[in-house]
PDB file of C-alpha atoms in Angstrom:
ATOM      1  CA  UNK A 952       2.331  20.716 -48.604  1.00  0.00           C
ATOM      2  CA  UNK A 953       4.670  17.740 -49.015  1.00  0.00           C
ATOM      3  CA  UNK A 954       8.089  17.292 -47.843  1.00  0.00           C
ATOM      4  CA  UNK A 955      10.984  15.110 -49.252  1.00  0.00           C
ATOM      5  CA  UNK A 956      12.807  12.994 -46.269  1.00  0.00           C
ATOM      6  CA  UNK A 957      16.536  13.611 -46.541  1.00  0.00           C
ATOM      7  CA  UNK A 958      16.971   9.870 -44.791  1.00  0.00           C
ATOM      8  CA  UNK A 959      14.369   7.991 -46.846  1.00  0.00           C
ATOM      9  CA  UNK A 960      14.012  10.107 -49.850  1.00  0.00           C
ATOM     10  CA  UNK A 961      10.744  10.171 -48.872  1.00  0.00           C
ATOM     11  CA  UNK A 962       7.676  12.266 -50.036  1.00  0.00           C
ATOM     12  CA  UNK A 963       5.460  12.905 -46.900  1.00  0.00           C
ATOM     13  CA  UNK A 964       2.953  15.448 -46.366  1.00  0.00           C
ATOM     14  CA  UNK A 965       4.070  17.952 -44.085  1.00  0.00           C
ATOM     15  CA  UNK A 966       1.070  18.429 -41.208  1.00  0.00           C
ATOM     16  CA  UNK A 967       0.972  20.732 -38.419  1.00  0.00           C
ATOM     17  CA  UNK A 968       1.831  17.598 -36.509  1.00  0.00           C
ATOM     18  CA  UNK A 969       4.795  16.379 -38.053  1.00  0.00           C
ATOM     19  CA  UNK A 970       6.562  20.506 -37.684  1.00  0.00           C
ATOM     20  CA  UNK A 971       5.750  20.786 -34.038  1.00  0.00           C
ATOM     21  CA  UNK A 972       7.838  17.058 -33.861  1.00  0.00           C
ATOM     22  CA  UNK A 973      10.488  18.192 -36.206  1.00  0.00           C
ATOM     23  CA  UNK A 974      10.917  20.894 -33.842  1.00  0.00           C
ATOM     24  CA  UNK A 975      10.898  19.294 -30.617  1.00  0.00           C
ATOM     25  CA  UNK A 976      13.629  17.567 -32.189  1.00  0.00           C
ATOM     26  CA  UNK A 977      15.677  20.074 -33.460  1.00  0.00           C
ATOM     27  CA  UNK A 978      14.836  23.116 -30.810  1.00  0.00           C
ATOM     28  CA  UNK A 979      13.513  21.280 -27.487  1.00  0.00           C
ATOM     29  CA  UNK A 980      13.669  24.104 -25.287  1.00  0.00           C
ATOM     30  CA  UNK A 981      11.687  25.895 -27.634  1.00  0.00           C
ATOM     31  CA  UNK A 982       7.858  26.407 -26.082  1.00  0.00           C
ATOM     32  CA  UNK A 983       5.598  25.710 -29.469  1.00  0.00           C
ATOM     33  CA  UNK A 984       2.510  23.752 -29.305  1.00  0.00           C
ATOM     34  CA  UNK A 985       0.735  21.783 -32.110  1.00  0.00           C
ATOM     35  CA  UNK A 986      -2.123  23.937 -31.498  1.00  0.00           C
ATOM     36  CA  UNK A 987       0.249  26.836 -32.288  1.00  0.00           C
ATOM     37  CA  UNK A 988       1.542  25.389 -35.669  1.00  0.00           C
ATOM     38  CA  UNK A 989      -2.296  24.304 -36.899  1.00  0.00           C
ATOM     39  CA  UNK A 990      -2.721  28.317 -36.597  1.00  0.00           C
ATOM     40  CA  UNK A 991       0.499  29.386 -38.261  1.00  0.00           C
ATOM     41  CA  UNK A 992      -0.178  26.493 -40.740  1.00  0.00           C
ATOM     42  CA  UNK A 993      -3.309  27.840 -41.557  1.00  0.00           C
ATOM     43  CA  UNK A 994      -2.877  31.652 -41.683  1.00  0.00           C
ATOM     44  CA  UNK A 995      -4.610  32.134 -38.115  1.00  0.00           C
ATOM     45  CA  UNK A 996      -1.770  34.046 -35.960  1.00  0.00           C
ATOM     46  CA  UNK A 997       1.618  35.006 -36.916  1.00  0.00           C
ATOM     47  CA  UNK A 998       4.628  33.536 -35.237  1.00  0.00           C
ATOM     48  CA  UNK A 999       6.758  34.484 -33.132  1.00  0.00           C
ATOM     49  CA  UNK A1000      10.384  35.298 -34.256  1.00  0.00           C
ATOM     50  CA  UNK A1001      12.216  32.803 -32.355  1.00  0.00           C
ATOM     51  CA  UNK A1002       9.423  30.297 -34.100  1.00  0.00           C
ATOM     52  CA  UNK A1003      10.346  31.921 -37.312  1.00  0.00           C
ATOM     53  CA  UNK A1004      14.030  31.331 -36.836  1.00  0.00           C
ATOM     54  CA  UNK A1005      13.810  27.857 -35.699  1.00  0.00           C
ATOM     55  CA  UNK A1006      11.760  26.830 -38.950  1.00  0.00           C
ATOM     56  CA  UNK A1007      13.587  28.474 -41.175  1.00  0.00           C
ATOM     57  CA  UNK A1008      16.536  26.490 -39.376  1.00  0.00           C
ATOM     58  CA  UNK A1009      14.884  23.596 -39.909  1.00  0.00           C
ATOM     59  CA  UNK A1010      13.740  23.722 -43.152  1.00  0.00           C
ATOM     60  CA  UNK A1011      17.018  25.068 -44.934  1.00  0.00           C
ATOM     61  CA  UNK A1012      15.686  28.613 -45.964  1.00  0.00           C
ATOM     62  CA  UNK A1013      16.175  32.491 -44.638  1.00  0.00           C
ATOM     63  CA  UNK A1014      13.664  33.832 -41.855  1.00  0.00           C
ATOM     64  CA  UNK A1015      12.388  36.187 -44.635  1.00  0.00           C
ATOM     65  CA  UNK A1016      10.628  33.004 -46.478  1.00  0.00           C
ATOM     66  CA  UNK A1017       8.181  33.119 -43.826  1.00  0.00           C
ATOM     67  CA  UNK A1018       7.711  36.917 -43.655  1.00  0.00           C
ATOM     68  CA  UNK A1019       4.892  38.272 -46.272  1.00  0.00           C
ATOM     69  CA  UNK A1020       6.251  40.942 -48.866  1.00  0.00           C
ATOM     70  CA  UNK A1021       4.861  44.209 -46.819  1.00  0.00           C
ATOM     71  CA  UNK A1022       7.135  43.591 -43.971  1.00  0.00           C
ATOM     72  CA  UNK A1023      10.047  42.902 -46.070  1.00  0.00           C
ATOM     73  CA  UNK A1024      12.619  45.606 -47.177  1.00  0.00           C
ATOM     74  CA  UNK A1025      12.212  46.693 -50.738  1.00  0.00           C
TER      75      UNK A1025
END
């Protein structure tokens, strides 16, 4: 997955990595390790709702984009 840099206008790819430093950032008092993201990242654990808030903060998009269709409201 690749990510445009608002400051640079950048194309980067977006790692597990680079998220759990974007949210340090942006949330520090939020308790997420890289270890956690890698698994999220890669379909291995779901995350936890304050997680899902905070990236959907951070990347600009409802809490719903990172919910799969069965547990959304039809």
């Amino acid at each position: 997955m690749n990510v445009r840099m608002l400051d640079t206008d950048r194309v980067r790819k977006l790692t597990p990595l680079r998220i759990q430093r974007m949210l340090k950032e942006q949330a520090p008092d939020l308790p997420v390790s890289q270890t956690q993201i890698y698994r999220y990242f890669h379909g291995e654990a779901p995350p936890r709702l304050d997680v899902v808030y905070e990236l959907a903060r951070l990347f600009g998009v409802p809490p719903s984009y990172f919910m799969p269709d069965e547990f959304l409201p039809e």
